Amino acid sequence: MMRRTRATAATYAACALLLLGAAPAHAFRPSSPVVVPPDPYFPLSGNQGYDVRHYDLDLDFTPASHLLDARAAISAIADRPLHRFDLDYSGPAVQQVLVDGRPASYQRSGQKLTVVPARPIRAGSPFIVRVQYRGTPERISDPTLGDYGWINTPDGAVALNEPDGARTWYPLNDDLNDKATYTFRVTTPAGVTALANGEPDGDPQTRGGRTTATWQMRKPMAGYLSMVAVGDFTVTRTTDGGIPNITAYDPAGGETDAALHRTTAEALAWEKKRFGRYPFDSTGGIVDRIGVGYALETQSRPVYDGAPDELTVVHEIAHQWYGDSVTPTTWRDIWLNEGFATYTEWLWQEDHGGPTVQQTFDGLYATPAGDPFWNLRTADPGRDEIFNYDVVYLRGAMTLHVLRTTIGDRDFFALLREWADTHRYGNASTRDLQGLAEKISHRRLGPLFDAWLYTAAKPAPPS
Ligand code: ARG
Ligand code: ZN
């Protein structure tokens, strides 16, 4: 699902000229009103010419060999005539590509799989691409972003894709603005457990010593939030607040799951009261021995590398509203994820006998102006700094606190709810947040946003 049309820098320039009146209005009519250029931090991710509606991923995985035998069916709609198109893919060897059932020719180059269908696809037509591939997927080890993508574990594997790791295990349109629904059909040796985003579709089926578990994510999801986890897991399932709460932990990790299950339910109930309707149909969490050193807010069911503390659970559940349901338009705006999730931790602490939000803010604001804490810009930190804890997480949360003290509690908490409501299942930018905050508060907030988000220096004390 794409609310905006992606374009290369060249077509973007052409559209800009068109808007400026340099070309006659009939020369090029974009199908949607807004044209966005490739992501400034991950320009190789995302493709043009089609809009994905659904991914059906059939994954046969054997933990002992870490061999993946997979078929991905991608349902999409062409937004222009397609003689060829690209998918983001850097996974194991491709065996076959079919478009609407006919063998297509294909070519791999870098992180792209280019597909040439036997017959061109007409503009506006739905089509299905089937890609069959087989081998052992490998993680991405990035010098600044760390390890992500398909992570093989001692007893299975976990996929953690943020920011552009989904291509290590399936072909996709890895564009933040092209969300789609997903079906995961994971087959393993009997006795091995497979989990994914969303809800199980019936009980796992065992035949000839292999078990297939089916999971459905029925709400739109960006590729970086998709997840499967395979291995030895102890699973707890209850119904909390009317939806399934499914948590799992690897018993070999030595921990138990009781705290995770309860904290997930508590964080969800507490956050629903503040942020409004929970956007997904289930919740939960997965604890595994992964060794990447971070947790990830995979849609509906976060993944934790070892047993999480309470604040980490609060943080990842907050992302379900801020990040997963409302997703930034570009990676430059990742503070919209991390600042909101970190601010939620501060609110939770204050409400549970910890320091007040003001005390947390004051402690951080005392950081001297010359400290690297104030280097870089929170709302455009640079590709290598998207997970910079000081710049993106802490200064992001501080920005929200300054916004709150400026517009007042009533408008601020209305803003949190309306942000989640207005952009549910969609994408939004920092300027959209400013616009909504200005609309709710009837104030001009440009100077505040500029000082706190677009300046690489300590802002003047909030008045
Ligand atoms: N978004 C995750 C969080 O909420 C952090 C992900 C870090 N990812 C990475 N590749 N280093 O904290
Ligand atoms: Zn986070």
Short mmCIF file of C-alpha atoms and ligand atoms in Angstrom, two decimals, residues 145-148 162-163 294-297 315-316 319 338 387 393, ligand 1:
data_model
loop_
_atom_site.label_atom_id
_atom_site.label_comp_id
_atom_site.label_asym_id
_atom_site.label_seq_id
_atom_site.Cartn_x
_atom_site.Cartn_y
_atom_site.Cartn_z
CA LEU A 145 24.33 -0.01 12.71
CA GLY A 146 25.47 -3.35 14.11
CA ASP A 147 24.16 -6.80 13.19
CA TYR A 148 20.73 -7.22 11.64
CA GLU A 162 15.72 -2.59 11.05
CA PRO A 163 16.63 -0.67 8.98
CA TYR A 294 19.31 -4.71 21.24
CA ALA A 295 15.56 -5.28 21.29
CA LEU A 296 13.35 -4.58 18.28
CA GLU A 297 9.73 -3.42 18.04
CA HIS A 315 9.63 1.15 25.11
CA GLU A 316 8.99 -1.58 22.52
CA HIS A 319 6.65 1.71 19.31
CA GLU A 338 12.75 6.62 19.30
CA PHE A 387 20.44 4.68 16.52
CA TYR A 393 16.49 8.75 21.67
N1 ARG B 1 14.54 0.24 17.27
C1 ARG B 1 15.24 -0.51 18.29
C2 ARG B 1 14.85 0.08 19.63
O1 ARG B 1 13.79 0.43 19.87
C3 ARG B 1 16.72 -0.45 18.09
C4 ARG B 1 17.22 -1.15 16.87
C5 ARG B 1 18.69 -1.13 16.74
N2 ARG B 1 19.04 -1.76 15.51
C6 ARG B 1 20.28 -1.95 15.06
N3 ARG B 1 20.46 -2.47 13.86
N4 ARG B 1 21.31 -1.59 15.77
O2 ARG B 1 15.53 0.30 20.53
#
